[in-house]
Short mmCIF file of C-alpha atoms in Angstrom, two decimals:
data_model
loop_
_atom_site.label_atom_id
_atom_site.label_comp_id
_atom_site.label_asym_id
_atom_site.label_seq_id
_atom_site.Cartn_x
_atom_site.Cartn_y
_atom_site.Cartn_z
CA UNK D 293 -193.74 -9.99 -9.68
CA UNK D 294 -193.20 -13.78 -9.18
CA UNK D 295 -189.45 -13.00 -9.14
CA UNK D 296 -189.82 -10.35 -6.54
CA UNK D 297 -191.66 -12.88 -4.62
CA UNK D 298 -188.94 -15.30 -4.86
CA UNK D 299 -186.20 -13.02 -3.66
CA UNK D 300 -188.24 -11.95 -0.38
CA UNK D 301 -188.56 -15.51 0.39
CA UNK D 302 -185.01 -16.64 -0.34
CA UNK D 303 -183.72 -13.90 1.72
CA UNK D 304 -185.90 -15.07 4.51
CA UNK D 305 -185.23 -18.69 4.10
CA UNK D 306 -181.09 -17.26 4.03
CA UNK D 307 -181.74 -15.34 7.57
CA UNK D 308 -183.49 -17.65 9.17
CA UNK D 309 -181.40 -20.83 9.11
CA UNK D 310 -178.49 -18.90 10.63
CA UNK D 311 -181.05 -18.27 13.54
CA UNK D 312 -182.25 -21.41 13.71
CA UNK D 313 -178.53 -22.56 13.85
CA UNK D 314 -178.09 -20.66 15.99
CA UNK D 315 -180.90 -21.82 18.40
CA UNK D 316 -180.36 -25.22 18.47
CA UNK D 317 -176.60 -25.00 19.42
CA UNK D 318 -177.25 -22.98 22.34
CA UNK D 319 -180.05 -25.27 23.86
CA UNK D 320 -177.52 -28.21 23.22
CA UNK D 321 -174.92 -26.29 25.37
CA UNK D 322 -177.24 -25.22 27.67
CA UNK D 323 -178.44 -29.23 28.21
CA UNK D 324 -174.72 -29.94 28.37
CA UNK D 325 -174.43 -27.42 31.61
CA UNK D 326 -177.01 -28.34 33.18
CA UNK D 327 -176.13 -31.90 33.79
CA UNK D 328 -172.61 -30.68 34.78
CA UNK D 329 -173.73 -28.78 37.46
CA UNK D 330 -176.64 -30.86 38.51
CA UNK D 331 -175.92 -32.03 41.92
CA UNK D 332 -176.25 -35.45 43.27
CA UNK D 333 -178.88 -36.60 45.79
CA UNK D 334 -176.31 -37.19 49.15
CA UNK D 335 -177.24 -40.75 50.46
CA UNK D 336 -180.21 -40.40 52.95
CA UNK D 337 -180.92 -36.90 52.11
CA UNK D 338 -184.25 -36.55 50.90
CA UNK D 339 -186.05 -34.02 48.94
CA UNK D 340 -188.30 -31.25 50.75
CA UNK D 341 -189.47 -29.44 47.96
CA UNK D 342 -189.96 -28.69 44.44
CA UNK D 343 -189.67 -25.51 41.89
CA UNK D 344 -192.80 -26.01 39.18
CA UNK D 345 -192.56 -23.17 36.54
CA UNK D 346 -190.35 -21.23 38.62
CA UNK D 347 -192.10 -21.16 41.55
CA UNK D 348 -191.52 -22.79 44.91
CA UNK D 349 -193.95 -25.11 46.58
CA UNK D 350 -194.20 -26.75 50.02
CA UNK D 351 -193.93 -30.34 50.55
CA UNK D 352 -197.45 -32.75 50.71
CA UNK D 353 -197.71 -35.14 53.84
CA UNK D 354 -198.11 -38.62 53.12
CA UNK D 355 -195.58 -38.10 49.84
CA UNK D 356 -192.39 -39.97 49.27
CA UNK D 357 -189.27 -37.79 49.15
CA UNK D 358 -187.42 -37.47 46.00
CA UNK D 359 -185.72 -34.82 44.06
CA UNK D 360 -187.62 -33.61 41.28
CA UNK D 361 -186.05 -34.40 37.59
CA UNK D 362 -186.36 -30.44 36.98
CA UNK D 363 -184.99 -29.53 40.89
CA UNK D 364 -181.05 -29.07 40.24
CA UNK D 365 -180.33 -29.07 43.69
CA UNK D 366 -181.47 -31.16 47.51
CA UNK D 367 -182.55 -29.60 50.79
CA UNK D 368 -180.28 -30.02 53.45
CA UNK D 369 -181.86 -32.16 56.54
CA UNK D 370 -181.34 -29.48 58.91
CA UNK D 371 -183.81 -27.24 57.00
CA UNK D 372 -186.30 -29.92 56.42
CA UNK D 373 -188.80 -29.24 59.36
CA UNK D 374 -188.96 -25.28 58.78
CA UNK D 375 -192.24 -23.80 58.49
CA UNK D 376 -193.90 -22.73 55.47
CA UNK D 377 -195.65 -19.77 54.96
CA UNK D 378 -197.30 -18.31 51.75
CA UNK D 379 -196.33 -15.03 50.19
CA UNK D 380 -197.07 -13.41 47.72
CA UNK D 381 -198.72 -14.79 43.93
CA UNK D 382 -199.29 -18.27 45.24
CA UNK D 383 -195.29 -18.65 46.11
CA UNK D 384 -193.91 -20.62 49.18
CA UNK D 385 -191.00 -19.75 51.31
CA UNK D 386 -189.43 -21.81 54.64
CA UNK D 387 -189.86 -19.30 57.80
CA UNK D 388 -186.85 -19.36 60.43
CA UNK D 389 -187.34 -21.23 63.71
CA UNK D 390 -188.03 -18.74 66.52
CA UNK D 391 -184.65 -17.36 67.63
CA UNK D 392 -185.68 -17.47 71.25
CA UNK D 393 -186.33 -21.16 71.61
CA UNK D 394 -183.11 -22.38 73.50
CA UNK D 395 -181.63 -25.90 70.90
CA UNK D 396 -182.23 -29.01 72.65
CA UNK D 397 -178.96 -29.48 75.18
CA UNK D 398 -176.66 -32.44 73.84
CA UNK D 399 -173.92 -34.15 76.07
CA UNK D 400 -170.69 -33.39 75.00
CA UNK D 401 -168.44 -36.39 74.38
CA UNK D 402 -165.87 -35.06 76.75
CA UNK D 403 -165.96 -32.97 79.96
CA UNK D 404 -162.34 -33.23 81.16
CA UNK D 405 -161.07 -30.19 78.61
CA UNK D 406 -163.96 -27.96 79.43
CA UNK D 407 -164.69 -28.71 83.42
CA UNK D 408 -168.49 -28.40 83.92
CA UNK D 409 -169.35 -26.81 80.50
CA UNK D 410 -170.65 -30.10 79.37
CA UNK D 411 -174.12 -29.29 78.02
CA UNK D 412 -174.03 -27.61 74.09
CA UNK D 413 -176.25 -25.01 73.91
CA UNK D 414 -175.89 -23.58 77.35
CA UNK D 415 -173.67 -21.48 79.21
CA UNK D 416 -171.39 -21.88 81.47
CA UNK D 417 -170.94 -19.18 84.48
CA UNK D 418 -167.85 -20.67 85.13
CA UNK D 419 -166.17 -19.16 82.36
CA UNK D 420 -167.39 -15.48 82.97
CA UNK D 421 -166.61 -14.84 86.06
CA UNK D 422 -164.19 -11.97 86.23
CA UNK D 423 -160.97 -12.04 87.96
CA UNK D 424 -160.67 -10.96 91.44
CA UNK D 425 -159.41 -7.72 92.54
CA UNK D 426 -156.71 -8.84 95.04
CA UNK D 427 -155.78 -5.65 95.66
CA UNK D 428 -157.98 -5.06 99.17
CA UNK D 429 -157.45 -8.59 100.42
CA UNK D 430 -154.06 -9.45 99.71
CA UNK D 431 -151.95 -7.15 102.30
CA UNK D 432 -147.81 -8.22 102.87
CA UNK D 433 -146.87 -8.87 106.29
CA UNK D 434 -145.87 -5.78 108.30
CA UNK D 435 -147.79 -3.54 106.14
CA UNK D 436 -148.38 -0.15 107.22
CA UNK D 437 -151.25 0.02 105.14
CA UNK D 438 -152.54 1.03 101.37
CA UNK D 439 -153.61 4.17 99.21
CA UNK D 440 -155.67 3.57 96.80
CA UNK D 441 -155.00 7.61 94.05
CA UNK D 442 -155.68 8.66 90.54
CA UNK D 443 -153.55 10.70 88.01
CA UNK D 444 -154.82 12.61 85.15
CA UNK D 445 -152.33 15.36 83.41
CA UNK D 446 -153.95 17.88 81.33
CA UNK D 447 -151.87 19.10 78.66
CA UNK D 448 -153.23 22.24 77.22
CA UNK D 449 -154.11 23.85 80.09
CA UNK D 450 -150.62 21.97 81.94
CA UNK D 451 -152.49 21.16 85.20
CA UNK D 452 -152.31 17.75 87.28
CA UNK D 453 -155.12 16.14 88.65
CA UNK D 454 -155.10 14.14 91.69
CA UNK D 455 -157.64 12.41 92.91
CA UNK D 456 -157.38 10.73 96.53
CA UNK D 457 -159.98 8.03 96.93
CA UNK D 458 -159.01 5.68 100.11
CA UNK D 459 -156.35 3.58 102.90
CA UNK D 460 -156.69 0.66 104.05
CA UNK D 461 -155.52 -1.09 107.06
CA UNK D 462 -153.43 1.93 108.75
CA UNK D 463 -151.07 0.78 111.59
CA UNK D 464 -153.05 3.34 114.16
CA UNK D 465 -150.55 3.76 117.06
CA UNK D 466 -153.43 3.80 119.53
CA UNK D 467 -157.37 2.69 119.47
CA UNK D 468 -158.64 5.46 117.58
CA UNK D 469 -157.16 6.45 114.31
CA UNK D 470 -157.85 10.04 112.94
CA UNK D 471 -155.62 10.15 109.31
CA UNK D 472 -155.03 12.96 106.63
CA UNK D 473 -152.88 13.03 104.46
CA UNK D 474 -150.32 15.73 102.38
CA UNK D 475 -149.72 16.17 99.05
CA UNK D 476 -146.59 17.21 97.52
CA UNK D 477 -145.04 17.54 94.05
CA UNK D 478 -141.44 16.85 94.41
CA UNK D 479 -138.34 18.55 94.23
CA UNK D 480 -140.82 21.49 95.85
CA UNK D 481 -140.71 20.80 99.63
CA UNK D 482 -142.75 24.11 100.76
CA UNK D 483 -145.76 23.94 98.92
CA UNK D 484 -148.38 21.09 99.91
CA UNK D 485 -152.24 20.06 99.72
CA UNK D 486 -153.68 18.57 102.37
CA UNK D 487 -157.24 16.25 102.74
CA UNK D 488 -159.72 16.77 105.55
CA UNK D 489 -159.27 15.18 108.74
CA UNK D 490 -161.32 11.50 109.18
CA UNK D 491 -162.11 10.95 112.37
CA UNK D 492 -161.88 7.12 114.30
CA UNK D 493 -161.28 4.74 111.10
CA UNK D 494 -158.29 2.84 110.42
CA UNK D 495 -160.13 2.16 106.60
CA UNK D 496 -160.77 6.21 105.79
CA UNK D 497 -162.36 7.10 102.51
CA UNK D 498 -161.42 10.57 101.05
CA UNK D 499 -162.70 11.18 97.31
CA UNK D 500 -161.37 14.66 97.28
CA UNK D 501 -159.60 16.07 94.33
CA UNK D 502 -156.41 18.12 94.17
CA UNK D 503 -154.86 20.32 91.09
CA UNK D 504 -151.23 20.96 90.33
CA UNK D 505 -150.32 24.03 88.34
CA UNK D 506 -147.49 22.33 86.37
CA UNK D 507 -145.81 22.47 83.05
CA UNK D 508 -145.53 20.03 80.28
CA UNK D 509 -142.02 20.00 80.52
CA UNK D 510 -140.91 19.50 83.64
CA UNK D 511 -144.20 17.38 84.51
CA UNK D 512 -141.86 14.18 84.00
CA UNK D 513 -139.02 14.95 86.28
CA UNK D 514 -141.60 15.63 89.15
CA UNK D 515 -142.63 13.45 92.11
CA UNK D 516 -146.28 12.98 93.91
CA UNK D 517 -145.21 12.48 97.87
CA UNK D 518 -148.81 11.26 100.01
CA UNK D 519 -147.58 11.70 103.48
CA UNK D 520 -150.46 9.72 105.57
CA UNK D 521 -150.41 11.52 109.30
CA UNK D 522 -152.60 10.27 112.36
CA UNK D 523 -154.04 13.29 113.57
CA UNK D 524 -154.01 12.78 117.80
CA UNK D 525 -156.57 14.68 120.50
CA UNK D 526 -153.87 17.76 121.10
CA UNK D 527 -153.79 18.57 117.06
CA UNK D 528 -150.21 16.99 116.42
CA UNK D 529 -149.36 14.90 113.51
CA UNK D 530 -147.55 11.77 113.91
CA UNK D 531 -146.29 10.05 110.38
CA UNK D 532 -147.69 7.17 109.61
CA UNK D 533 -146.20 6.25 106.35
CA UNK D 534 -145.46 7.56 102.56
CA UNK D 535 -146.20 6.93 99.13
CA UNK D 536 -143.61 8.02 96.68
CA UNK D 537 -145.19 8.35 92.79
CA UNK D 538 -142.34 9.21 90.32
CA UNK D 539 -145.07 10.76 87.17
CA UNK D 540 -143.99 9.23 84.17
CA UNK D 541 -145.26 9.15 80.57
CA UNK D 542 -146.81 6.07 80.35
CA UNK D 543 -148.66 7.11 83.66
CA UNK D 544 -149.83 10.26 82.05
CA UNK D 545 -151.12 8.97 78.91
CA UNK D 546 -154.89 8.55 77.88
CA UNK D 547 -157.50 10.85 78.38
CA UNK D 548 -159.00 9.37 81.38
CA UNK D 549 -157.85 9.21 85.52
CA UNK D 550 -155.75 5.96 86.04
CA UNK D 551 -156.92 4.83 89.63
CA UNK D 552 -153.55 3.65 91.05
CA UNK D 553 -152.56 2.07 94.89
CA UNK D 554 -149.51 1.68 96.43
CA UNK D 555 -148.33 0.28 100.11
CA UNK D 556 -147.22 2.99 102.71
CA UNK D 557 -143.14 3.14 103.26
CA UNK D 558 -141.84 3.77 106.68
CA UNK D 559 -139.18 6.95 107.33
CA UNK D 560 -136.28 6.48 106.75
CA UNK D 561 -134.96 7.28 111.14
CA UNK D 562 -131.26 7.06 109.48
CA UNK D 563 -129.32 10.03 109.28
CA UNK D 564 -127.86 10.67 105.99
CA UNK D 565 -124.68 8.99 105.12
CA UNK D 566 -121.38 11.50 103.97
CA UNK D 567 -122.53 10.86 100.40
CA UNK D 568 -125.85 9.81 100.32
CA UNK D 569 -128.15 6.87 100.48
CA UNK D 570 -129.78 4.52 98.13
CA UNK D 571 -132.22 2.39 98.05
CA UNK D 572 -133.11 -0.69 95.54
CA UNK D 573 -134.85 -3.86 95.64
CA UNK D 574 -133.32 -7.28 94.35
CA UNK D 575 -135.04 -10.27 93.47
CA UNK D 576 -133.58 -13.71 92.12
CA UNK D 577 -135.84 -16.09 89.65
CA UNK D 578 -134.33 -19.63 89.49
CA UNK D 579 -136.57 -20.69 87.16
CA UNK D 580 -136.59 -18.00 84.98
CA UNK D 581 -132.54 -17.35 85.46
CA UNK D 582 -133.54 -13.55 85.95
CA UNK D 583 -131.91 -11.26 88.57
CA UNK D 584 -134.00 -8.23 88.93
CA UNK D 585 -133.23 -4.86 90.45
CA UNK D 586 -135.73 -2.14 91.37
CA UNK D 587 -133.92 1.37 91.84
CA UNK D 588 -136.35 3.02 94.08
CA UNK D 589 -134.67 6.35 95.16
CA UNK D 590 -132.00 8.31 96.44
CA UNK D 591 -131.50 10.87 99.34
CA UNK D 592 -128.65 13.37 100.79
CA UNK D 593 -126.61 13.05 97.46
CA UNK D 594 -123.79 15.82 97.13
CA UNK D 595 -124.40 18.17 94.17
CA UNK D 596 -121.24 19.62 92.45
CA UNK D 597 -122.20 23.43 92.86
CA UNK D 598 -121.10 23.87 89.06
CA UNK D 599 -124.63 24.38 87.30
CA UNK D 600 -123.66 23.12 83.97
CA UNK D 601 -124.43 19.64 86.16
CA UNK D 602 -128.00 19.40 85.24
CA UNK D 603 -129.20 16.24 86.20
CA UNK D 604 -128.68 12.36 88.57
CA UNK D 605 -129.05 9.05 87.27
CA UNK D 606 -128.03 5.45 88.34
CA UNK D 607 -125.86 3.16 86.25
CA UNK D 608 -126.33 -0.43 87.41
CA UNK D 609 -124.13 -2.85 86.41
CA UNK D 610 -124.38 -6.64 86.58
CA UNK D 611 -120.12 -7.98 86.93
CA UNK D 612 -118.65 -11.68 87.37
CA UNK D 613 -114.86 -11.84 88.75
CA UNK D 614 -115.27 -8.16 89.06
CA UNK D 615 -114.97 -7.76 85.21
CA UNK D 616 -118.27 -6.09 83.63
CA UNK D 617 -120.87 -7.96 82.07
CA UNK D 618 -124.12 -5.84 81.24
CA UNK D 619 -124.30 -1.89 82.16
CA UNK D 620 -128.35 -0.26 81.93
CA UNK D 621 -129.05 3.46 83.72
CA UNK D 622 -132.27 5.05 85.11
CA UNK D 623 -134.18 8.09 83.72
CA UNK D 624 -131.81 11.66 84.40
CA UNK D 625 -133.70 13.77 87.06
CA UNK D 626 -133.32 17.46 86.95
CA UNK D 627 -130.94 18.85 90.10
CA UNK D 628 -132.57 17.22 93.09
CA UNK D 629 -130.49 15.56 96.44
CA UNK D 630 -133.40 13.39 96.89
CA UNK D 631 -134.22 11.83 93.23
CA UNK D 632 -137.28 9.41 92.60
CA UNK D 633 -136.60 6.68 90.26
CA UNK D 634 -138.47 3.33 90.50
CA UNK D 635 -137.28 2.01 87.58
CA UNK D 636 -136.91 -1.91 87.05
CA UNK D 637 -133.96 -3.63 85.83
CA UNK D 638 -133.36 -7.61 84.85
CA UNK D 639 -130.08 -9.67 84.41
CA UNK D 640 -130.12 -12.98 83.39
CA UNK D 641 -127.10 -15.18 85.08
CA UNK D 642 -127.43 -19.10 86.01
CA UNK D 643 -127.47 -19.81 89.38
CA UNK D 644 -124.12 -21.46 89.22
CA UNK D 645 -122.83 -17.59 88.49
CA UNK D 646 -124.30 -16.59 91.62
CA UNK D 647 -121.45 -17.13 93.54
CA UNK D 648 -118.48 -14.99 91.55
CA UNK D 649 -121.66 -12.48 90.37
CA UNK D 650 -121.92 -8.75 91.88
CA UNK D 651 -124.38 -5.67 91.72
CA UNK D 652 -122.73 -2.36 91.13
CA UNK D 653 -124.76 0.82 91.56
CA UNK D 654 -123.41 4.21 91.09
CA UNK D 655 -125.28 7.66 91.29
CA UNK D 656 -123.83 9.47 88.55
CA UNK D 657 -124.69 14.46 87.96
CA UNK D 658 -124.16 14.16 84.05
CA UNK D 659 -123.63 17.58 82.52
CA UNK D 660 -124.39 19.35 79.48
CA UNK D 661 -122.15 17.53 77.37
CA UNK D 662 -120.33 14.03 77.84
CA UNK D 663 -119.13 15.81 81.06
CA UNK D 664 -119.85 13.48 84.12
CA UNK D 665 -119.68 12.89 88.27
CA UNK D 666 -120.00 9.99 90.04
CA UNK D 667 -121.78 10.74 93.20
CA UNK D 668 -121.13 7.10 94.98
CA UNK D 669 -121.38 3.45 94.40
CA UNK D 670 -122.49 0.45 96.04
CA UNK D 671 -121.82 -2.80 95.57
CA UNK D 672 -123.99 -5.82 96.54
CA UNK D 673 -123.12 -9.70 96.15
CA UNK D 674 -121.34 -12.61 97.99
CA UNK D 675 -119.07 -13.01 100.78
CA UNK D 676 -115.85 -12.93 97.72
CA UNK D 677 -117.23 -9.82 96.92
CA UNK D 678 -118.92 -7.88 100.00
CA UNK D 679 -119.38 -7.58 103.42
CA UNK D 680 -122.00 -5.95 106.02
CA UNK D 681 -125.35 -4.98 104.91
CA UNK D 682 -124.66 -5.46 101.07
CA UNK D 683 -124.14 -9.31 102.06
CA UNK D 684 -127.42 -9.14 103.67
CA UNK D 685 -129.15 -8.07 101.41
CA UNK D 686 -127.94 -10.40 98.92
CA UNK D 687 -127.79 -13.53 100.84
CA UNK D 688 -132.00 -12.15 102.35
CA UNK D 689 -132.50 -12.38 98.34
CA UNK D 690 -131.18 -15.53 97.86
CA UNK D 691 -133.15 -17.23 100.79
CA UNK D 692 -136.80 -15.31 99.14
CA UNK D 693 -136.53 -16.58 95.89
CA UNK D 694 -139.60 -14.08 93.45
CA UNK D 695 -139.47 -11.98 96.33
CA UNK D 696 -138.91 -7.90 95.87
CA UNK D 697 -135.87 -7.58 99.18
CA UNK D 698 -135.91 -3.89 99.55
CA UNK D 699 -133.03 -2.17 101.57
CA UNK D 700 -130.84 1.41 102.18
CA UNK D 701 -127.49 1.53 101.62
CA UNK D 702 -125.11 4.26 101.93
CA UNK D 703 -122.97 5.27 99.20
CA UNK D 704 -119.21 4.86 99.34
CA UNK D 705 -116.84 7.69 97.93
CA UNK D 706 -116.34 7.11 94.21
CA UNK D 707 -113.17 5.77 93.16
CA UNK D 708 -110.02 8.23 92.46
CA UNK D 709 -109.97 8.92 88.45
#
């Protein structure tokens, strides 16, 4: 029995020391991490609080701030003066400041970076204010006035919505001004929309809408026309200017109307030239070294009568000394006389290479195949190069530097293959 005894205690003694062992070592390590990771009081920081048996407790007036031995941590000055409130089981916890009390405005060090915005914790109006539409204030000289127009283009049920919303500042030819104004969607010249009549305003507003039975794949090689008319006392209308709206993809995309204006264009009085007429816009940026063209549109071109020529486009070419330099072309639109490009196209050449430089436009009917026809050409540049109206126009672009010089020109016969 005595031995029995002995054996139950040895084997208790034998498991318990490798416990105890075991004990001890991990309240060494765990002394060991602790003052690793204890952090250091911050000079001037002071202590707010204290944890007591895991439990957090507010700080005591009239007490000197310290750090607890048992606290492993400081609070941070900013969160010193933070209520207390109790919760539940005796504990403590800091309560947020009210978020609608404004912080205390401080002067900022500098106010010639940031204007007037020189008070932290404010704002500044200044810096919201949103930019202003220009577009109703800002009118060129000789203007014959504005129209402000949405496009939206359905696709599954291939339909084009117009919307026409306003003008602004029509040249009335008399005191009273009574406008309307056509719709049509180019190459078709017999079908048309037209707005109601308003009567006696120069500034008319129409909001009417307007829908275009078209399909999805011709929808890009069509035109909007808004022929503005003054409407006088016997019923007869007199043009007063038109808005020419090539629809394009990037003008079609999204699922919402994109409100749109454009300034009214005068007719053209000019008969039609043997081969046609073009018209473009050139611009000249000395700072930027960038000569722009804008190919705006064509009119009375000669078709070839073959119908495997399809389609018109422009190839504009930037030469020096009459030798090529750079060659870009327009969009191809489908088998009309009258094609609608408004496409914009920028050369760069220093202005020392304005002198020997030249323009060279040429209306090209590509077939259906590498097949092509030039229509006519025109050539624009300096007196080495030019003469007449082409000279005009360059040397008028020259003398309105960042200015869009818009012009006709009639095409000469295209040279003998």
């Amino acid at each position: 029995m005595a031995e029995q005894v002995a054996l139950v205690i040895g084997g208790l003694a034998g498991g318990l020391l490798p416990l105890l062992l075991l004990i001890w070592v991990s309240c060494c390590l765990w002394k060991k991490l602790r003052a690793t990771f204890t952090y250091e009081e911050l000079p001037g920081s002071t202590a707010a609080s204290g944890i007591q048996g895991g439990k957090l407790y507010p700080p005591h007036a009239g007490t000197q701030p310290s750090r607890p031995p048992g606290v492993p941590f400081v609070v941070l000055p900013s969160l010193q003066d933070r209520d207390w409130v109790p919760l539940h089981r005796g504990e403590w916890a800091q309560a947020p400041r009210d978020p609608r009390l404004a912080p205390e405005p401080m002067r900022h060090p500098s106010r010639g970076s940031f204007g007037n915005a020189g008070m932290m914790g404010t704002i500044n109006p200044e810096l919201y204010k949103f930019l202003e539409d220009k577009s109703e204030t800002d009118f060129p000289e000789g203007c014959l006035g504005r129209l402000w127009f949405s496009v939206e283009y359905q696709q599954e049920a291939e339909r084009l919505l117009v919307g026409l919303i306003k003008a602004q500042r029509l040249q009335i030819p008399s005191e009273t001004c009574s406008p309307l104004v056509k719709l049509h969607l180019l190459p078709d010249e017999r079908c048309f929309l037209q707005s109601k009549t308003k009567c006696k305003t120069s500034n008319p507003q129409f909001d009417e809408h307007f829908i275009f039975q078209v399909s999805s794949k011709s929808i890009t090689q069509r035109v909007l026309r808004f022929s503005v008319y003054h409407v006088d006392r016997q019923r007869k209308h007199q043009l007063l200017g038109q808005v020419f709206f090539p629809l394009r993809n990037e003008t079609l995309a999204g699922d919402c109307p994109h409100v749109i204006w454009r300034d009214l264009e005068a007719e053209s009085r000019e008969p039609p030239s043997e081969f046609g007429d073009l018209q473009f816009c050139l611009s000249y940026n000395d700072c930027l070294c960038l000569l722009t063209v804008v190919v705006l549109r064509a009119k009375g071109l000669r078709l070839q009568k073959d119908p495997s020529f399809v389609s018109v486009f422009v190839k504009v070419s930037l030469m020096n000394h009459n030798k090529v330099v750079k060659c870009k072309k327009t969009s191809a639109v489908l088998g009309s006389a009258n094609p609608v490009y408004s496409e914009t196209f920028s050369f760069r050449a220093d202005p020392v290479e304005l002198d020997t430089a030249s323009l060279s436009l040429t209306v090209v009917q590509s077939a259906r195949g590498e097949t092509s026809h030039q229509l006519g050409r025109v050539v624009v540049g300096p007196y080495m190069c030019t003469r007449g109206r082409q000279l005009e126009h360059w040397n008028e672009m020259l003398s309105k530097p960042k200015e869009l010089v818009k012009c006709w020109h009639a095409l000469c016969p295209p040279p003998e293959p």
